[in-house]
Amino acid sequence: MLKKTLVILGLFSLIVVGGCNKQAPAPTNPSANPVPSQSAQTPSTKTPAPPDGPSTPPVTNQPAATQANGSALYTSNCAGCHGAGGAGGSGPAINTDEWKNNSGKVQSIVKNGKGSMPGFASSLNDTQVKAIGDYVASLKK
């Protein structure tokens, strides 16, 4: 009796485990074109927020779209060296009075570089450079 119970449990286990790896059946109409999922259509372009950075862009006179764009561009191009919120890192802090309200100076350095910082004129357009300049000029300690 015990042997019979063990055989039945063993077979039952095989059936359950074997059923776990089954895939959904293929559609019965192979000529139908399935609609691709949203994730298959467009790659993710989200940039994670820095863990110690501000959760929202600073308040300035700039339109909200420019602030957000400047913040995102700063995060992806500048924060690696200048730190979240411009607090400094391997590059100097840029949330100081020297840079506050000085978008033109920031734009010139972003385009042409300075010291060990490379210029970004070949990888960022004028609108992007201006957005970064405006964002940096609005940073506060």
CSV table of N, CA and C in Angstrom, one decimal:
chain,number,residue,atom,x,y,z
A,1,MET,N,0.8,-1.2,0.0
A,1,MET,CA,0.0,0.0,0.0
A,1,MET,C,0.9,1.3,0.0
A,2,LEU,N,1.9,1.3,0.8
A,2,LEU,CA,2.8,2.4,0.9
A,2,LEU,C,3.5,2.7,-0.5
A,3,LYS,N,3.9,1.6,-1.1
A,3,LYS,CA,4.6,1.7,-2.4
A,3,LYS,C,3.7,2.2,-3.5
A,4,LYS,N,2.4,1.8,-3.4
A,4,LYS,CA,1.4,2.3,-4.4
A,4,LYS,C,1.2,3.8,-4.2
A,5,THR,N,1.1,4.3,-2.9
A,5,THR,CA,0.9,5.7,-2.6
A,5,THR,C,2.1,6.5,-3.1
A,6,LEU,N,3.3,6.0,-2.9
A,6,LEU,CA,4.5,6.7,-3.3
A,6,LEU,C,4.6,6.8,-4.8
A,7,VAL,N,4.2,5.8,-5.5
A,7,VAL,CA,4.1,5.8,-7.0
A,7,VAL,C,3.1,6.9,-7.5
A,8,ILE,N,2.0,6.9,-6.8
A,8,ILE,CA,0.9,7.9,-7.2
A,8,ILE,C,1.4,9.3,-6.9
A,9,LEU,N,2.0,9.5,-5.8
A,9,LEU,CA,2.6,10.9,-5.5
A,9,LEU,C,3.7,11.3,-6.4
A,10,GLY,N,4.5,10.3,-6.8
A,10,GLY,CA,5.6,10.6,-7.7
A,10,GLY,C,5.0,11.0,-9.1
A,11,LEU,N,4.0,10.3,-9.6
A,11,LEU,CA,3.4,10.6,-10.9
A,11,LEU,C,2.7,12.0,-10.8
A,12,PHE,N,2.0,12.2,-9.7
A,12,PHE,CA,1.3,13.5,-9.5
A,12,PHE,C,2.4,14.6,-9.5
A,13,SER,N,3.5,14.5,-8.9
A,13,SER,CA,4.6,15.5,-8.8
A,13,SER,C,5.1,15.8,-10.2
A,14,LEU,N,5.3,14.7,-11.0
A,14,LEU,CA,5.8,14.9,-12.4
A,14,LEU,C,4.8,15.7,-13.2
A,15,ILE,N,3.5,15.4,-13.1
A,15,ILE,CA,2.5,16.1,-13.8
A,15,ILE,C,2.5,17.6,-13.4
A,16,VAL,N,2.5,17.9,-12.1
A,16,VAL,CA,2.5,19.2,-11.7
A,16,VAL,C,3.7,20.0,-12.1
A,17,VAL,N,4.9,19.4,-11.9
A,17,VAL,CA,6.2,20.1,-12.3
A,17,VAL,C,6.3,20.2,-13.8
A,18,GLY,N,5.9,19.2,-14.5
A,18,GLY,CA,5.9,19.3,-16.0
A,18,GLY,C,5.0,20.4,-16.5
A,19,GLY,N,3.9,20.6,-15.9
A,19,GLY,CA,2.9,21.6,-16.3
A,19,GLY,C,3.4,23.0,-16.0
A,20,CYS,N,4.4,23.2,-15.1
A,20,CYS,CA,4.8,24.6,-14.8
A,20,CYS,C,5.5,25.2,-15.9
A,21,ASN,N,6.2,24.5,-16.8
A,21,ASN,CA,7.0,25.1,-17.9
A,21,ASN,C,6.2,25.2,-19.2
A,22,LYS,N,5.0,24.9,-19.2
A,22,LYS,CA,4.2,25.0,-20.4
A,22,LYS,C,4.0,26.4,-20.8
A,23,GLN,N,4.0,26.7,-22.1
A,23,GLN,CA,3.7,28.0,-22.6
A,23,GLN,C,2.3,28.1,-23.1
A,24,ALA,N,1.8,29.3,-23.3
A,24,ALA,CA,0.4,29.4,-23.8
A,24,ALA,C,0.4,28.9,-25.2
A,25,PRO,N,-0.7,28.3,-25.6
A,25,PRO,CA,-0.8,27.8,-26.9
A,25,PRO,C,-0.7,28.9,-28.0
A,26,ALA,N,-0.2,28.6,-29.1
A,26,ALA,CA,0.0,29.5,-30.2
A,26,ALA,C,-1.4,29.9,-30.7
A,27,PRO,N,-1.5,31.1,-31.3
A,27,PRO,CA,-2.8,31.5,-31.8
A,27,PRO,C,-3.2,30.6,-33.0
A,28,THR,N,-4.5,30.4,-33.1
A,28,THR,CA,-5.0,29.4,-34.1
A,28,THR,C,-5.0,30.1,-35.5
A,29,ASN,N,-4.9,31.4,-35.6
A,29,ASN,CA,-4.9,32.1,-36.9
A,29,ASN,C,-3.5,32.7,-37.1
A,30,PRO,N,-2.6,31.9,-37.7
A,30,PRO,CA,-1.2,32.4,-37.9
A,30,PRO,C,-1.1,33.6,-38.8
A,31,SER,N,-2.1,33.9,-39.6
A,31,SER,CA,-2.0,35.1,-40.5
A,31,SER,C,-2.3,36.4,-39.8
A,32,ALA,N,-2.9,36.3,-38.6
A,32,ALA,CA,-3.2,37.5,-37.8
A,32,ALA,C,-1.9,38.2,-37.4
A,33,ASN,N,-1.8,39.4,-37.5
A,33,ASN,CA,-0.6,40.2,-37.0
A,33,ASN,C,-0.8,40.6,-35.6
A,34,PRO,N,0.0,40.1,-34.7
A,34,PRO,CA,-0.2,40.5,-33.3
A,34,PRO,C,0.4,41.9,-33.1
A,35,VAL,N,-0.2,42.7,-32.2
A,35,VAL,CA,0.2,44.0,-31.9
A,35,VAL,C,1.3,43.9,-31.0
A,36,PRO,N,2.5,44.5,-31.3
A,36,PRO,CA,3.6,44.5,-30.4
A,36,PRO,C,3.3,45.3,-29.1
A,37,SER,N,3.9,44.9,-28.0
A,37,SER,CA,3.7,45.7,-26.8
A,37,SER,C,4.4,47.0,-26.9
A,38,GLN,N,4.0,47.9,-26.0
A,38,GLN,CA,4.6,49.2,-26.0
A,38,GLN,C,6.1,49.2,-25.7
A,39,SER,N,6.6,48.3,-24.9
A,39,SER,CA,8.0,48.2,-24.6
A,39,SER,C,8.8,47.7,-25.7
A,40,ALA,N,8.1,47.0,-26.6
A,40,ALA,CA,8.8,46.5,-27.8
A,40,ALA,C,8.9,47.6,-28.9
A,41,GLN,N,8.0,48.6,-28.8
A,41,GLN,CA,8.0,49.6,-29.8
A,41,GLN,C,9.1,50.7,-29.5
A,42,THR,N,9.2,51.1,-28.3
A,42,THR,CA,10.1,52.2,-27.9
A,42,THR,C,11.0,51.8,-26.8
A,43,PRO,N,12.3,52.0,-26.9
A,43,PRO,CA,13.2,51.6,-25.8
A,43,PRO,C,13.0,52.6,-24.7
A,44,SER,N,13.3,52.2,-23.5
A,44,SER,CA,13.2,53.1,-22.3
A,44,SER,C,14.2,54.2,-22.4
A,45,THR,N,13.8,55.4,-22.2
A,45,THR,CA,14.7,56.5,-22.2
A,45,THR,C,14.8,57.2,-20.8
A,46,LYS,N,14.3,56.6,-19.8
A,46,LYS,CA,14.2,57.2,-18.5
A,46,LYS,C,15.6,57.2,-17.9
A,47,THR,N,15.9,58.3,-17.3
A,47,THR,CA,17.2,58.5,-16.6
A,47,THR,C,16.8,58.5,-15.1
A,48,PRO,N,17.4,57.5,-14.4
A,48,PRO,CA,17.1,57.5,-12.9
A,48,PRO,C,17.6,58.8,-12.3
A,49,ALA,N,16.8,59.3,-11.3
A,49,ALA,CA,17.2,60.4,-10.6
A,49,ALA,C,18.4,60.1,-9.6
A,50,PRO,N,19.3,61.0,-9.5
A,50,PRO,CA,20.4,60.7,-8.6
A,50,PRO,C,19.8,60.5,-7.2
A,51,PRO,N,20.4,59.6,-6.4
A,51,PRO,CA,19.9,59.3,-5.1
A,51,PRO,C,19.9,60.5,-4.1
A,52,ASP,N,20.9,61.4,-4.2
A,52,ASP,CA,20.9,62.5,-3.3
A,52,ASP,C,20.6,63.8,-4.0
A,53,GLY,N,20.0,63.8,-5.2
A,53,GLY,CA,19.7,65.0,-5.9
A,53,GLY,C,18.3,65.5,-5.5
A,54,PRO,N,18.0,66.7,-6.1
A,54,PRO,CA,16.7,67.3,-5.8
A,54,PRO,C,15.6,66.5,-6.5
A,55,SER,N,14.4,66.4,-5.9
A,55,SER,CA,13.4,65.6,-6.6
A,55,SER,C,12.6,66.4,-7.6
A,56,THR,N,12.7,67.7,-7.6
A,56,THR,CA,12.1,68.6,-8.6
A,56,THR,C,13.1,69.6,-9.0
A,57,PRO,N,13.0,70.1,-10.3
A,57,PRO,CA,13.9,71.2,-10.7
A,57,PRO,C,13.7,72.4,-9.9
A,58,PRO,N,14.7,73.3,-9.7
A,58,PRO,CA,14.6,74.5,-9.0
A,58,PRO,C,13.6,75.4,-9.6
A,59,VAL,N,13.0,76.3,-8.9
A,59,VAL,CA,12.0,77.3,-9.4
A,59,VAL,C,12.8,78.4,-10.0
A,60,THR,N,12.5,78.8,-11.2
A,60,THR,CA,13.2,79.9,-11.9
A,60,THR,C,12.2,80.6,-12.7
A,61,ASN,N,12.7,81.6,-13.5
A,61,ASN,CA,11.8,82.3,-14.4
A,61,ASN,C,11.6,81.6,-15.7
A,62,GLN,N,12.3,80.5,-15.9
A,62,GLN,CA,12.3,79.7,-17.1
A,62,GLN,C,11.0,78.9,-17.2
A,63,PRO,N,10.5,78.7,-18.4
A,63,PRO,CA,9.3,77.8,-18.6
A,63,PRO,C,9.6,76.4,-18.0
A,64,ALA,N,8.6,75.8,-17.5
A,64,ALA,CA,8.7,74.5,-16.8
A,64,ALA,C,9.4,73.5,-17.8
A,65,ALA,N,9.0,73.5,-19.1
A,65,ALA,CA,9.6,72.5,-20.0
A,65,ALA,C,11.1,72.7,-20.1
A,66,THR,N,11.6,73.9,-20.1
A,66,THR,CA,13.0,74.2,-20.2
A,66,THR,C,13.7,73.7,-18.9
A,67,GLN,N,13.1,74.0,-17.7
A,67,GLN,CA,13.7,73.5,-16.5
A,67,GLN,C,13.8,72.0,-16.4
A,68,ALA,N,12.8,71.3,-16.8
A,68,ALA,CA,12.8,69.8,-16.8
A,68,ALA,C,13.9,69.4,-17.8
A,69,ASN,N,13.9,69.9,-19.0
A,69,ASN,CA,14.9,69.5,-20.0
A,69,ASN,C,16.3,69.8,-19.5
A,70,GLY,N,16.5,71.0,-18.9
A,70,GLY,CA,17.8,71.3,-18.4
A,70,GLY,C,18.2,70.4,-17.3
A,71,SER,N,17.3,70.1,-16.4
A,71,SER,CA,17.6,69.1,-15.3
A,71,SER,C,18.0,67.8,-15.9
A,72,ALA,N,17.2,67.2,-16.8
A,72,ALA,CA,17.5,65.9,-17.4
A,72,ALA,C,18.8,65.9,-18.1
A,73,LEU,N,19.1,67.0,-18.9
A,73,LEU,CA,20.4,67.1,-19.6
A,73,LEU,C,21.5,67.2,-18.6
A,74,TYR,N,21.4,68.0,-17.6
A,74,TYR,CA,22.4,68.1,-16.6
A,74,TYR,C,22.7,66.7,-15.9
A,75,THR,N,21.6,66.0,-15.6
A,75,THR,CA,21.8,64.7,-15.0
A,75,THR,C,22.6,63.8,-15.9
A,76,SER,N,22.3,63.8,-17.2
A,76,SER,CA,22.9,62.8,-18.0
A,76,SER,C,24.3,63.2,-18.5
A,77,ASN,N,24.6,64.5,-18.5
A,77,ASN,CA,25.8,65.0,-19.1
A,77,ASN,C,26.8,65.6,-18.1
A,78,CYS,N,26.3,66.1,-17.0
A,78,CYS,CA,27.1,66.9,-16.1
A,78,CYS,C,27.3,66.3,-14.6
A,79,ALA,N,26.2,65.7,-14.1
A,79,ALA,CA,26.2,65.3,-12.8
A,79,ALA,C,27.2,64.3,-12.4
A,80,GLY,N,27.7,63.5,-13.4
A,80,GLY,CA,28.7,62.5,-13.1
A,80,GLY,C,30.0,63.2,-12.6
A,81,CYS,N,30.3,64.4,-13.0
A,81,CYS,CA,31.5,65.1,-12.5
A,81,CYS,C,31.2,66.2,-11.5
A,82,HIS,N,30.1,66.9,-11.7
A,82,HIS,CA,29.7,68.1,-10.9
A,82,HIS,C,28.8,67.7,-9.8
A,83,GLY,N,28.3,66.5,-9.7
A,83,GLY,CA,27.5,66.1,-8.6
A,83,GLY,C,26.0,66.5,-8.8
A,84,ALA,N,25.2,65.8,-8.1
A,84,ALA,CA,23.7,66.1,-8.1
A,84,ALA,C,23.5,67.4,-7.5
A,85,GLY,N,22.7,68.2,-8.2
A,85,GLY,CA,22.5,69.6,-7.7
A,85,GLY,C,23.7,70.5,-7.8
A,86,GLY,N,24.7,70.1,-8.5
A,86,GLY,CA,25.9,71.0,-8.7
A,86,GLY,C,26.8,71.0,-7.5
A,87,ALA,N,26.7,70.1,-6.5
A,87,ALA,CA,27.4,70.2,-5.3
A,87,ALA,C,28.9,69.8,-5.4
A,88,GLY,N,29.3,69.3,-6.6
A,88,GLY,CA,30.7,69.0,-6.8
A,88,GLY,C,31.0,67.5,-6.7
A,89,GLY,N,32.0,67.1,-7.3
A,89,GLY,CA,32.5,65.7,-7.3
A,89,GLY,C,33.9,65.7,-7.8
A,90,SER,N,34.1,65.0,-8.9
A,90,SER,CA,35.5,65.0,-9.5
A,90,SER,C,35.7,66.4,-10.2
A,91,GLY,N,34.6,67.0,-10.5
A,91,GLY,CA,34.6,68.4,-11.0
A,91,GLY,C,34.2,69.4,-9.9
A,92,PRO,N,34.4,70.6,-10.1
A,92,PRO,CA,34.1,71.6,-9.0
A,92,PRO,C,32.6,71.8,-8.8
A,93,ALA,N,32.2,72.3,-7.6
A,93,ALA,CA,30.9,72.6,-7.3
A,93,ALA,C,30.4,73.8,-8.2
A,94,ILE,N,29.2,73.7,-8.8
A,94,ILE,CA,28.8,74.8,-9.7
A,94,ILE,C,27.4,75.3,-9.2
A,95,ASN,N,27.1,75.1,-7.9
A,95,ASN,CA,25.9,75.7,-7.3
A,95,ASN,C,26.3,76.9,-6.4
A,96,THR,N,27.4,77.6,-6.8
A,96,THR,CA,27.9,78.7,-6.1
A,96,THR,C,27.5,80.0,-6.7
A,97,ASP,N,27.8,81.1,-6.0
A,97,ASP,CA,27.5,82.4,-6.5
A,97,ASP,C,28.2,82.7,-7.8
A,98,GLU,N,29.3,82.2,-8.1
A,98,GLU,CA,30.0,82.4,-9.4
A,98,GLU,C,29.2,82.0,-10.6
A,99,TRP,N,28.3,81.0,-10.4
A,99,TRP,CA,27.6,80.5,-11.5
A,99,TRP,C,26.1,80.9,-11.5
A,100,LYS,N,25.6,81.3,-10.3
A,100,LYS,CA,24.2,81.7,-10.1
A,100,LYS,C,23.9,82.9,-11.0
A,101,ASN,N,22.8,82.7,-11.8
A,101,ASN,CA,22.3,83.7,-12.7
A,101,ASN,C,23.3,84.1,-13.8
A,102,ASN,N,24.2,83.1,-14.2
A,102,ASN,CA,25.2,83.4,-15.2
A,102,ASN,C,25.1,82.3,-16.3
A,103,SER,N,24.0,82.2,-16.9
A,103,SER,CA,23.7,81.1,-17.9
A,103,SER,C,24.7,81.3,-19.0
A,104,GLY,N,25.0,82.5,-19.5
A,104,GLY,CA,25.9,82.7,-20.6
A,104,GLY,C,27.3,82.1,-20.4
A,105,LYS,N,27.8,82.3,-19.2
A,105,LYS,CA,29.2,81.8,-18.8
A,105,LYS,C,29.1,80.2,-18.8
A,106,VAL,N,28.1,79.7,-18.3
A,106,VAL,CA,27.9,78.2,-18.2
A,106,VAL,C,27.8,77.7,-19.6
A,107,GLN,N,27.0,78.3,-20.5
A,107,GLN,CA,26.8,77.9,-21.9
A,107,GLN,C,28.2,77.9,-22.6
A,108,SER,N,29.0,78.9,-22.4
A,108,SER,CA,30.3,79.0,-23.1
A,108,SER,C,31.2,77.8,-22.7
A,109,ILE,N,31.2,77.5,-21.4
A,109,ILE,CA,32.1,76.4,-20.9
A,109,ILE,C,31.5,75.1,-21.4
A,110,VAL,N,30.2,74.9,-21.3
A,110,VAL,CA,29.6,73.6,-21.8
A,110,VAL,C,30.0,73.4,-23.3
A,111,LYS,N,29.9,74.4,-24.1
A,111,LYS,CA,30.2,74.3,-25.5
A,111,LYS,C,31.7,74.1,-25.7
A,112,ASN,N,32.5,74.9,-25.1
A,112,ASN,CA,34.0,74.9,-25.5
A,112,ASN,C,34.9,74.1,-24.5
A,113,GLY,N,34.4,73.8,-23.3
A,113,GLY,CA,35.2,73.2,-22.3
A,113,GLY,C,36.0,74.2,-21.6
A,114,LYS,N,36.7,73.7,-20.5
A,114,LYS,CA,37.6,74.5,-19.7
A,114,LYS,C,38.4,73.6,-18.9
A,115,GLY,N,39.7,73.8,-18.9
A,115,GLY,CA,40.6,72.9,-18.1
A,115,GLY,C,40.5,71.5,-18.5
A,116,SER,N,40.2,70.6,-17.6
A,116,SER,CA,40.1,69.2,-17.9
A,116,SER,C,38.7,68.8,-18.4
A,117,MET,N,37.7,69.8,-18.4
A,117,MET,CA,36.4,69.5,-18.9
A,117,MET,C,36.3,69.6,-20.4
A,118,PRO,N,35.8,68.6,-21.0
A,118,PRO,CA,35.7,68.7,-22.5
A,118,PRO,C,34.5,69.6,-22.9
A,119,GLY,N,34.6,70.1,-24.1
A,119,GLY,CA,33.5,70.8,-24.7
A,119,GLY,C,32.4,69.8,-25.2
A,120,PHE,N,31.2,70.3,-25.3
A,120,PHE,CA,30.1,69.4,-25.7
A,120,PHE,C,29.4,70.0,-27.0
A,121,ALA,N,30.1,70.9,-27.7
A,121,ALA,CA,29.5,71.5,-28.9
A,121,ALA,C,29.2,70.4,-30.0
A,122,SER,N,29.9,69.4,-30.0
A,122,SER,CA,29.6,68.3,-31.1
A,122,SER,C,28.6,67.4,-30.7
A,123,SER,N,28.2,67.3,-29.4
A,123,SER,CA,27.2,66.4,-28.9
A,123,SER,C,25.9,67.0,-28.4
A,124,LEU,N,25.9,68.3,-28.2
A,124,LEU,CA,24.7,69.0,-27.7
A,124,LEU,C,24.4,70.2,-28.6
A,125,ASN,N,23.1,70.4,-29.0
A,125,ASN,CA,22.8,71.5,-29.8
A,125,ASN,C,22.6,72.8,-29.0
A,126,ASP,N,22.5,73.9,-29.6
A,126,ASP,CA,22.4,75.2,-28.9
A,126,ASP,C,21.2,75.3,-27.9
A,127,THR,N,20.1,74.7,-28.2
A,127,THR,CA,19.0,74.6,-27.3
A,127,THR,C,19.3,73.8,-26.1
A,128,GLN,N,19.9,72.7,-26.2
A,128,GLN,CA,20.3,71.9,-25.1
A,128,GLN,C,21.3,72.6,-24.2
A,129,VAL,N,22.3,73.2,-24.8
A,129,VAL,CA,23.3,73.9,-24.1
A,129,VAL,C,22.7,75.1,-23.3
A,130,LYS,N,21.8,75.8,-23.9
A,130,LYS,CA,21.1,76.9,-23.2
A,130,LYS,C,20.3,76.3,-22.0
A,131,ALA,N,19.6,75.2,-22.2
A,131,ALA,CA,18.8,74.6,-21.1
A,131,ALA,C,19.7,74.2,-20.0
A,132,ILE,N,20.9,73.6,-20.3
A,132,ILE,CA,21.8,73.3,-19.2
A,132,ILE,C,22.3,74.6,-18.5
A,133,GLY,N,22.7,75.6,-19.3
A,133,GLY,CA,23.1,76.9,-18.7
A,133,GLY,C,22.1,77.5,-17.8
A,134,ASP,N,20.8,77.5,-18.3
A,134,ASP,CA,19.8,78.1,-17.4
A,134,ASP,C,19.6,77.3,-16.2
A,135,TYR,N,19.6,75.9,-16.3
A,135,TYR,CA,19.5,75.1,-15.1
A,135,TYR,C,20.6,75.3,-14.1
A,136,VAL,N,21.8,75.3,-14.6
A,136,VAL,CA,23.0,75.5,-13.7
A,136,VAL,C,22.9,76.9,-13.0
A,137,ALA,N,22.5,77.9,-13.8
A,137,ALA,CA,22.5,79.2,-13.3
A,137,ALA,C,21.4,79.4,-12.2
A,138,SER,N,20.4,78.4,-12.2
A,138,SER,CA,19.4,78.5,-11.2
A,138,SER,C,19.6,77.7,-9.9
A,139,LEU,N,20.7,76.9,-9.9
A,139,LEU,CA,21.0,76.0,-8.8
A,139,LEU,C,21.4,76.9,-7.5
A,140,LYS,N,21.0,76.3,-6.4
A,140,LYS,CA,21.3,77.0,-5.1
A,140,LYS,C,21.9,75.9,-4.2
A,141,LYS,N,22.8,76.4,-3.3
A,141,LYS,CA,23.4,75.5,-2.3
A,141,LYS,C,22.3,74.9,-1.4
